[in-house]
Short mmCIF file of C-alpha atoms in Angstrom, two decimals:
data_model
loop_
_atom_site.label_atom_id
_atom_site.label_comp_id
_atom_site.label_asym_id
_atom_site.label_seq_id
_atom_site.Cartn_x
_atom_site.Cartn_y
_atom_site.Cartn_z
CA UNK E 1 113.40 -79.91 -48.35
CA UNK E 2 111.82 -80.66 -44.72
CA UNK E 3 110.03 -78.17 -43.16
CA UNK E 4 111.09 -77.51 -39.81
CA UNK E 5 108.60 -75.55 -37.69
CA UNK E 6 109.41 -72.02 -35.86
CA UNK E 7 108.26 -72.88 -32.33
CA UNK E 8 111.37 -72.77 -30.98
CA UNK E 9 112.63 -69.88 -32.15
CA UNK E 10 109.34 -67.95 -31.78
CA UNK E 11 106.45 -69.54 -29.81
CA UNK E 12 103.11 -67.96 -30.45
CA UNK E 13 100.12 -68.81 -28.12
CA UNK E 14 96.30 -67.82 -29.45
CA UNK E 15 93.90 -66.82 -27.15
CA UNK E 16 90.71 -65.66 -27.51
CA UNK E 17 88.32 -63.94 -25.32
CA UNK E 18 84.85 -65.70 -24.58
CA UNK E 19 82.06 -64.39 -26.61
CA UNK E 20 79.50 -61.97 -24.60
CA UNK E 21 76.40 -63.01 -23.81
CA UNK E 22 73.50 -62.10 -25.89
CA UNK E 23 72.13 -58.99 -24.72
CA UNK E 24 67.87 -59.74 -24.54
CA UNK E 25 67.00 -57.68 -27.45
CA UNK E 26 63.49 -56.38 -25.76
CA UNK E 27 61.87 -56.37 -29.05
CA UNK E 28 59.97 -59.54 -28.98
CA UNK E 29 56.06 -59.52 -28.32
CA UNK E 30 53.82 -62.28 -26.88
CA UNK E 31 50.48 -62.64 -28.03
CA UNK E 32 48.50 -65.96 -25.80
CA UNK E 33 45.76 -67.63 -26.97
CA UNK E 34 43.77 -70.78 -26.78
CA UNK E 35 44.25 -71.28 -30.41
CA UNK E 36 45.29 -74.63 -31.18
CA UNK E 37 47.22 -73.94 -34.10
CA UNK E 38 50.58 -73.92 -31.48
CA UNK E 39 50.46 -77.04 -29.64
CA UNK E 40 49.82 -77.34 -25.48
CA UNK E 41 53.74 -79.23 -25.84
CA UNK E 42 55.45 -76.43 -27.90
CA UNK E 43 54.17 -73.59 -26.23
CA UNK E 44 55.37 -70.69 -28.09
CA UNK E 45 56.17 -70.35 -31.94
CA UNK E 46 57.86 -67.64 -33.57
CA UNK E 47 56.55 -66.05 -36.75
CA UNK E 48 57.81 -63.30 -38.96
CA UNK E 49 54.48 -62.22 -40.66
CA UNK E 50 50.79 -62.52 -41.21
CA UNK E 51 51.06 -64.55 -43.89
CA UNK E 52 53.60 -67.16 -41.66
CA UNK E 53 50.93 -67.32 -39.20
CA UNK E 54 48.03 -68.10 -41.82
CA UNK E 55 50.36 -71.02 -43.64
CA UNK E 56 50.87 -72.00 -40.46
CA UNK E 57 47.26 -72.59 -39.96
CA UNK E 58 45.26 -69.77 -38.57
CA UNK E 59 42.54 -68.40 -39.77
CA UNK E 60 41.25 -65.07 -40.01
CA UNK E 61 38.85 -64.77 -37.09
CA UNK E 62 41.48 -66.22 -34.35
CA UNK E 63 41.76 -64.24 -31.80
CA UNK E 64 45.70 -64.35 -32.17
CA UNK E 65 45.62 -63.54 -35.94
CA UNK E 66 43.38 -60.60 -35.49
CA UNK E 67 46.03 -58.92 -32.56
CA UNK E 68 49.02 -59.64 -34.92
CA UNK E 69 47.61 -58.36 -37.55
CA UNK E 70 47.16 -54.78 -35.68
CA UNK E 71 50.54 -55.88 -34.12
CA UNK E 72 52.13 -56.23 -37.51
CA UNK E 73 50.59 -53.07 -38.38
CA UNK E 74 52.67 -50.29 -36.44
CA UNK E 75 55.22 -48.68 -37.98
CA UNK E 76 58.14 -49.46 -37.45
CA UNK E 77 57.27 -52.43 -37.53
CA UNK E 78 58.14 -55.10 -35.20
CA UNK E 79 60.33 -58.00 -36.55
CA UNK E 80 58.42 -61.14 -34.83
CA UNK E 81 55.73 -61.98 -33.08
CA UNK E 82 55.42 -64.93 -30.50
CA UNK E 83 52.39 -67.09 -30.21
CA UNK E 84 51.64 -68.32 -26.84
CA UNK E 85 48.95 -70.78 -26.51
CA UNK E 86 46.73 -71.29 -23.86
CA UNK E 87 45.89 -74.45 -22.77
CA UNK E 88 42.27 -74.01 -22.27
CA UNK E 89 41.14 -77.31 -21.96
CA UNK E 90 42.44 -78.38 -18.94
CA UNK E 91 41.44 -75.22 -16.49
CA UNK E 92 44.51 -73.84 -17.22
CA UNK E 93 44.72 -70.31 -15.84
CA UNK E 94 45.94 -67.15 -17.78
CA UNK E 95 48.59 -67.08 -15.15
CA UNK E 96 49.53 -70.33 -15.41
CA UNK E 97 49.73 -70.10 -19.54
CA UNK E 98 51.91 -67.04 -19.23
CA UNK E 99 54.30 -69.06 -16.76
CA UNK E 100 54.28 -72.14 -19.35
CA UNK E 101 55.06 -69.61 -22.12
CA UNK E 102 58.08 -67.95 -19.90
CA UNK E 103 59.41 -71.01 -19.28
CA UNK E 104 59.39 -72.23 -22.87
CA UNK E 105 60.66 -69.13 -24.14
CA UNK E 106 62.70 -66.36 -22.15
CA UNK E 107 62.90 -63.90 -25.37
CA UNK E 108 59.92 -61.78 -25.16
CA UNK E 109 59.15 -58.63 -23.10
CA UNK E 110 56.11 -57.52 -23.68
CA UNK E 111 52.90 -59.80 -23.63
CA UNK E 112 49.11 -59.84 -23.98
CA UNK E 113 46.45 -62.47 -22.97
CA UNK E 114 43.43 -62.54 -26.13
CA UNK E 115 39.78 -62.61 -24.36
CA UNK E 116 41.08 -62.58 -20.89
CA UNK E 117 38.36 -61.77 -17.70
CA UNK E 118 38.87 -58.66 -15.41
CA UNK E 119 40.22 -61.45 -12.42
CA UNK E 120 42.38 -62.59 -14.82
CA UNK E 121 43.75 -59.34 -15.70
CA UNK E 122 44.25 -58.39 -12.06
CA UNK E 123 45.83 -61.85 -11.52
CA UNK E 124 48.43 -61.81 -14.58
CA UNK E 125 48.99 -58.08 -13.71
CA UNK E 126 49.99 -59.59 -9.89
CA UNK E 127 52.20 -61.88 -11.90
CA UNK E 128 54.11 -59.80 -14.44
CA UNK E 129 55.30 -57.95 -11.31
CA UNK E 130 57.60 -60.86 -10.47
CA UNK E 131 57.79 -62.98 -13.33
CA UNK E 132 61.64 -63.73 -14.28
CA UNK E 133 62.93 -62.48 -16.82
CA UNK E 134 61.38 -59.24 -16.63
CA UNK E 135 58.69 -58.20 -18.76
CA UNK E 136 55.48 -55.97 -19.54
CA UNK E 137 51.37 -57.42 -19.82
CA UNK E 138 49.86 -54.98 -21.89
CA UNK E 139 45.97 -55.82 -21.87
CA UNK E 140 42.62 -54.24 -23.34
CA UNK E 141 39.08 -53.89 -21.80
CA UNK E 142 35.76 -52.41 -23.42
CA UNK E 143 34.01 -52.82 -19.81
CA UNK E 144 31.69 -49.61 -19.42
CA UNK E 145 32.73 -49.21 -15.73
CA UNK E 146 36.34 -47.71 -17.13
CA UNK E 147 35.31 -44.62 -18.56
CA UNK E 148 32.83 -43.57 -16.23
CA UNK E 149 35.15 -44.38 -12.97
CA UNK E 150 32.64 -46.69 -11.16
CA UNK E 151 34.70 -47.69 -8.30
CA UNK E 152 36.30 -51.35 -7.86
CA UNK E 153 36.95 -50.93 -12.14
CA UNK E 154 39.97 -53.27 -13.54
CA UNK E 155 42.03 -49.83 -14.23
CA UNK E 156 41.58 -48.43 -10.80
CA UNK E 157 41.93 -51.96 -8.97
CA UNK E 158 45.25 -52.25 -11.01
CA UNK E 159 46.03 -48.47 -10.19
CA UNK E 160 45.03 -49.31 -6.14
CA UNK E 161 47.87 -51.59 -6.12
CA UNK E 162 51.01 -49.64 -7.98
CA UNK E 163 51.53 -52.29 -10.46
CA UNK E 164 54.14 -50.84 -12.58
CA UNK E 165 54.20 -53.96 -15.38
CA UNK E 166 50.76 -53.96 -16.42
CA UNK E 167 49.57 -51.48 -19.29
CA UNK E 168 46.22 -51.41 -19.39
CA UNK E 169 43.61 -49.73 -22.78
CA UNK E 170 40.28 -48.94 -22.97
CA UNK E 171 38.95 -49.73 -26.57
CA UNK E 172 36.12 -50.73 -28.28
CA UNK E 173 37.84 -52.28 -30.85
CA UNK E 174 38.69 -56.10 -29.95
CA UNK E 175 42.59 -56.78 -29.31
CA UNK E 176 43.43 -52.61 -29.54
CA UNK E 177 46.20 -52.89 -26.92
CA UNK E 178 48.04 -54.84 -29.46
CA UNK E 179 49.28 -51.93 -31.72
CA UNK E 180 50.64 -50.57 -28.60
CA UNK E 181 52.68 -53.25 -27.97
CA UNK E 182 53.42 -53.78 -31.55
CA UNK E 183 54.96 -50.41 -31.60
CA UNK E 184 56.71 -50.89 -28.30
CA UNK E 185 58.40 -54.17 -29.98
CA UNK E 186 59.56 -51.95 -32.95
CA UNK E 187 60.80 -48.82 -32.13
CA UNK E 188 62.94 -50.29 -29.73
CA UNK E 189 66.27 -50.92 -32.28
CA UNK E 190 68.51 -49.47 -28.97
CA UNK E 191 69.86 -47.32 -31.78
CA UNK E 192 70.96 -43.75 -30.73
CA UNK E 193 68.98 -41.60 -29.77
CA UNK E 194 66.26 -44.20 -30.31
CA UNK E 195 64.24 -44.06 -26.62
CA UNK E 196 61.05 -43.33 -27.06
CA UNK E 197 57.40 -43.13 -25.26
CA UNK E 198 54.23 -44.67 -26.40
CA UNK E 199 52.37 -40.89 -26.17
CA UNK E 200 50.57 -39.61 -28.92
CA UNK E 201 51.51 -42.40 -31.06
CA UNK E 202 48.91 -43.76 -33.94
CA UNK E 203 47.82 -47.21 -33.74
CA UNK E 204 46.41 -48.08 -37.18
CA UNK E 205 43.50 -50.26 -37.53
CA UNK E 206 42.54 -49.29 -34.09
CA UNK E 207 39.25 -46.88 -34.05
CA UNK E 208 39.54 -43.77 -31.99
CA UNK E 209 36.90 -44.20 -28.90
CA UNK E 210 34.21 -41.89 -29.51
CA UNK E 211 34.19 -40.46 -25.66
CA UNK E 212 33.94 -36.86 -24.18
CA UNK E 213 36.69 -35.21 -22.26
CA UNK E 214 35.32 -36.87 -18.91
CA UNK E 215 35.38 -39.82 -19.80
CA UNK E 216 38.53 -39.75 -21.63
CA UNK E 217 39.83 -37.61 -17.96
CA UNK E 218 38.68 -40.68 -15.58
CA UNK E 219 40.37 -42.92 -17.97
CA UNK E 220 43.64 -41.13 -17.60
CA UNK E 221 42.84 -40.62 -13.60
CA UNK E 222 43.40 -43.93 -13.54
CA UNK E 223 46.77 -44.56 -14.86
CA UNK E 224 44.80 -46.09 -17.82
CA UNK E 225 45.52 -45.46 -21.66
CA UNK E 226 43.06 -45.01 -24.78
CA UNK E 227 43.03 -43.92 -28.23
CA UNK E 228 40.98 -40.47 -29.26
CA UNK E 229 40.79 -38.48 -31.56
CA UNK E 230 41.89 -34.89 -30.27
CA UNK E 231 42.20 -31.11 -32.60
CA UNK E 232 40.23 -33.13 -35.51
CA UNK E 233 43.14 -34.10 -36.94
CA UNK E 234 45.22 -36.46 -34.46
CA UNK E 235 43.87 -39.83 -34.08
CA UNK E 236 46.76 -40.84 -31.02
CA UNK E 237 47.00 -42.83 -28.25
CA UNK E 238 46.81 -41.09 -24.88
CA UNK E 239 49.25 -41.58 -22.89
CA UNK E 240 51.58 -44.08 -22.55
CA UNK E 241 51.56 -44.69 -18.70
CA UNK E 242 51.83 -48.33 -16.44
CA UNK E 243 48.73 -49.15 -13.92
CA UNK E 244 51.61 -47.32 -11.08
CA UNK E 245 51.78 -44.06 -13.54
CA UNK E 246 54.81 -43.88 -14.56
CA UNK E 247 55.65 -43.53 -18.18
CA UNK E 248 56.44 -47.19 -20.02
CA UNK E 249 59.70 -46.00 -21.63
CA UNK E 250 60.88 -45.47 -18.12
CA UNK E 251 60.05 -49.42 -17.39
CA UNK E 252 61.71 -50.12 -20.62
CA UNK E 253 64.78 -48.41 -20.06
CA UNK E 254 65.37 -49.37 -16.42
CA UNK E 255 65.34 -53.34 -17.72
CA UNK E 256 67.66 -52.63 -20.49
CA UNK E 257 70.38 -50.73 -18.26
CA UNK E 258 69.45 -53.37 -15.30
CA UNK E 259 70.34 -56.24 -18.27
CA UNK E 260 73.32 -54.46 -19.72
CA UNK E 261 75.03 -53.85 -16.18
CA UNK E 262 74.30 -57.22 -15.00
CA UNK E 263 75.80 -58.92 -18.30
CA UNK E 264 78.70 -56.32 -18.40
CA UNK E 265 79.89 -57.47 -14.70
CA UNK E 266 79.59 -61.01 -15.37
CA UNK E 267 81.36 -61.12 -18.76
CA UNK E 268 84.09 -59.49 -16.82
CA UNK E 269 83.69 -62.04 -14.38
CA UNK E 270 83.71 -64.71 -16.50
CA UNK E 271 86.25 -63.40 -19.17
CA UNK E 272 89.21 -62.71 -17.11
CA UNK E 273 91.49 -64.82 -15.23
CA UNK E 274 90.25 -63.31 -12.52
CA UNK E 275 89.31 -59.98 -10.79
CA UNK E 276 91.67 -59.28 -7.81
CA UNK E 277 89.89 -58.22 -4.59
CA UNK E 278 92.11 -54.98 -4.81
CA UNK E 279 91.02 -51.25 -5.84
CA UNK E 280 92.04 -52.15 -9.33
CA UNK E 281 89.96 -54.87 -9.11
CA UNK E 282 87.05 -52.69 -8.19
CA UNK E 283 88.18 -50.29 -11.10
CA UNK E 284 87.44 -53.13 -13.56
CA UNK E 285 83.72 -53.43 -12.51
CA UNK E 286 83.08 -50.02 -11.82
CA UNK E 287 84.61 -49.86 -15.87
CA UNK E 288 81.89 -52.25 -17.00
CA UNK E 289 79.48 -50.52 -14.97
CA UNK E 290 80.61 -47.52 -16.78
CA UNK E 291 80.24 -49.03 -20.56
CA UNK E 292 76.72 -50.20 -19.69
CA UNK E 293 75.17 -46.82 -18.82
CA UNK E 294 77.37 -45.30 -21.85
CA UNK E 295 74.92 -47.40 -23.74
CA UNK E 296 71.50 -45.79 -21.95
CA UNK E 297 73.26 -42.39 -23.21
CA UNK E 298 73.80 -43.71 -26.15
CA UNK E 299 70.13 -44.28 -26.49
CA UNK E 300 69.07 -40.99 -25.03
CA UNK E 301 67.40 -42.70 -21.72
CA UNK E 302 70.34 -41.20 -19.45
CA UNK E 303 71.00 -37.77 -20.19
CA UNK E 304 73.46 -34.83 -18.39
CA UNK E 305 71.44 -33.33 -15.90
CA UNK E 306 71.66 -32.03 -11.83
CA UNK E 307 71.81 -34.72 -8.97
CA UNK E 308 68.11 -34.13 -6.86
CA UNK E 309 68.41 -37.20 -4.98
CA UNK E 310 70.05 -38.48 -1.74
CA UNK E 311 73.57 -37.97 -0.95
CA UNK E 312 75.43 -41.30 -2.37
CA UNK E 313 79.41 -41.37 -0.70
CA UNK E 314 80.65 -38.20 -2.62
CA UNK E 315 77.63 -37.99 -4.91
CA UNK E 316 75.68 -34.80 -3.02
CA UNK E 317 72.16 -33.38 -4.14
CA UNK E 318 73.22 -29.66 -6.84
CA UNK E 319 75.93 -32.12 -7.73
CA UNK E 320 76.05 -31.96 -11.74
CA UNK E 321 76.32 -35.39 -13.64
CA UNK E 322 77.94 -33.80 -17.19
CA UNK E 323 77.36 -38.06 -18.43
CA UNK E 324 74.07 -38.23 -16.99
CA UNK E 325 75.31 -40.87 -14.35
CA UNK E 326 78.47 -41.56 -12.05
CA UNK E 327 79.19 -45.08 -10.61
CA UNK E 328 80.81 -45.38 -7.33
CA UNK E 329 81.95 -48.05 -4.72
CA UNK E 330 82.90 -48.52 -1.14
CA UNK E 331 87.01 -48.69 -0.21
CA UNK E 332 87.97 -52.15 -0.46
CA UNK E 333 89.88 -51.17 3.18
CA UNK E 334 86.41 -50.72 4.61
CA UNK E 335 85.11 -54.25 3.90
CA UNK E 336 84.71 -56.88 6.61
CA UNK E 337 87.11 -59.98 6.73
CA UNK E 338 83.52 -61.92 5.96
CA UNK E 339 82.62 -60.36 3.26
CA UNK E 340 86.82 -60.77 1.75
CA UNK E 341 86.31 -64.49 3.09
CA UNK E 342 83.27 -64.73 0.64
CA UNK E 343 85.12 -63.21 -2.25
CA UNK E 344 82.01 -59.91 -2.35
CA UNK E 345 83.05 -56.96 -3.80
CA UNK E 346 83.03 -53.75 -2.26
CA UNK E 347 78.95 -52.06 -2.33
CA UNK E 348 78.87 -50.72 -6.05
CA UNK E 349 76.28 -47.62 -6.17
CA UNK E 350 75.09 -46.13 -9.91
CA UNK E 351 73.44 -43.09 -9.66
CA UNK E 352 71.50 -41.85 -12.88
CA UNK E 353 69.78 -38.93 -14.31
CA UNK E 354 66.73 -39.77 -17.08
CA UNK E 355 66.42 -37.89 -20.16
CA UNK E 356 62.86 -37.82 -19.10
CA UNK E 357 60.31 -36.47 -22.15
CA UNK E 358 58.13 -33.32 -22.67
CA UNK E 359 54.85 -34.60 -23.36
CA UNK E 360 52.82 -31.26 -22.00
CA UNK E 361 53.16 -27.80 -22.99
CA UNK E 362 51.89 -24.15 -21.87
CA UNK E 363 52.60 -21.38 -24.48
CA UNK E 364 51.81 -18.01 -23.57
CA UNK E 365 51.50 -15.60 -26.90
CA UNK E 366 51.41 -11.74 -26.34
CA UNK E 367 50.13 -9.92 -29.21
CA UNK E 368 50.83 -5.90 -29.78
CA UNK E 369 49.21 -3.93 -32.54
#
């Protein structure tokens, strides 16, 4: 018996929506060195564990071995590491190193540079402000002039100049700073309720610096972070803060909503047949503005709170946020004829209250007999 086909009694079309683009997972660490284990051409190499890197050829007193292994260390532990090499012997610079490494590989966040100078701190800190995509030096120094806050030190220079990409500890112990960033790489699952800070954290195989509270007081003066021993019994890292002072969860966080909103508009864009240049148009992106800050709440960055800043359109400081953040945009009927000629949308303004994080306390106890 033929078979004679359906279509024209009932015609069905398929069509299915693009894929979204990969969100950057901000879980990826750099570690650069002038190990030649990864080649000048290749640039970066990906390994899951210690014992990848030491098939792959390293050996136990490389300066990259000895930071993963403290990377590897934290727990959670991170998932990869990437291996940056330096390309020593041409007078390549730690900047330029970092830049080759970026441009080979646009996964990682946060970075270190092994035996790097105090100018070359200072000049990859003056890069990581700007470099694209976004991301996060984390460096070390033992350099006596830190903890007794000799003026002109790498931790107040950094400080002097509000860099807030560059996380900077003082340690004794060579290639401390990379538990940090281990840990930074591996609590980050953007689970919920997974934000976190780096405060108070452990950072095993690290020794706590044997300083006294002055010392430990200039190094925190300065924006600067190192791990004590405090109470006898906590061996943690204080505290967590960028070379500007603010907290690096709050760096974090900003570059994940920043990513998510920016990939949520243009999947729109991209996905649909097009957005009109109409108020329901302006609904649409406002929508995926919407479902990427649901995701910062999700994660316990954004959290319900009271409006204290400027007056934004209706926004007005008291003003509750019961989502932690409200997105808003101009009238399309308020737009010039340019900006319609040039297909802009309207001015789209997110306003957003952080979770924030309790990291001090003052308890006052009243006893009665």
């Amino acid at each position: 018996m033929p078979n004679i086909p359906l279509n024209d009694i009932v015609s069905v079309a398929l069509n299915i929506s693009p894929i979204s683009a990969v969100r950057a997972g901000f879980d990826l660490g750099l570690i650069v060195g002038v190990s030649t284990v990864v080649s000048a051409e290749n640039r970066v190499k990906l390994y899951s564990t210690i014992e990848e890197m030491a098939d792959a050829g390293f050996e136990d007193e490389d300066p990259e071995y000895e930071a993963a292994k403290l990377y590897f260390s934290q727990n959670p532990r991170p998932k990869k590491v990437a291996i940056g090499r330096w390309d020593d012997t041409g007078d390549e610079t730690a900047v330029e190193a970092v830049t080759a490494c970026r441009a080979k590989n646009a996964d990682w966040y946060g970075f270190m540079v092994c035996d790097i100078d105090k100018a070359g701190i200072i000049a990859v800190a003056e890069y990581a402000e700007v470099m694209t995509p976004a991301g996060v030096f984390f460096y070390d120094t033992e350099d006596v002039d830190v903890p007794t806050k000799t003026e002109g030190n790498v931790m107040l220079a950094l400080q002097a100049s509000e860099y807030r990409r560059a996380f900077g500890q003082y340690s004794t112990t060579d290639y401390a700073v990379a538990s940090a960033l281990g840990y930074a790489m591996g609590a980050n699952t953007k689970a919920t309720n997974s934000s976190f800070t780096l405060a108070y954290k452990s950072e095993p195989g690290v020794i706590p610096e044997s300083i006294d509270s002055t010392a430990l007081n200039n190094i925190l003066d300065a924006n600067g972070n190192v791990y004590v021993n405090q109470g006898m019994y906590y061996n943690m890292l204080r505290q967590g803060h960028m070379a500007s002072g603010i907290s690096f969860d709050e760096v974090l966080g900003l570059d994940m909503l920043s990513n998510d909103i920016q990939l949520g508009v243009m999947d729109l864009l991209k996905g649909q047949l097009k957005v009109p240049q109409t108020e329901d148009g302006v609904t649409m992106l406002v929508n995926a503005i919407n479902a990427a800050c649901a995701e910062s709440v999700s994660r316990g960055f954004i959290a319900p709170g009271v409006w204290n800043g400027p007056k934004i359109l209706e926004l007005e400081p008291g003003d509750t946020l019961p989502q932690g953040f409200v997105v808003q945009a101009e009238s399309i009927a308020s737009q010039s004829q340019a900006d319609r000629d040039a297909r802009k949308a309207p001015d789209l303004l997110v306003a957003v209250k952080l979770a924030g994080a309790i990291e001090y306390a003052v308890i006052s106890v009243t006893v009665n007999r």
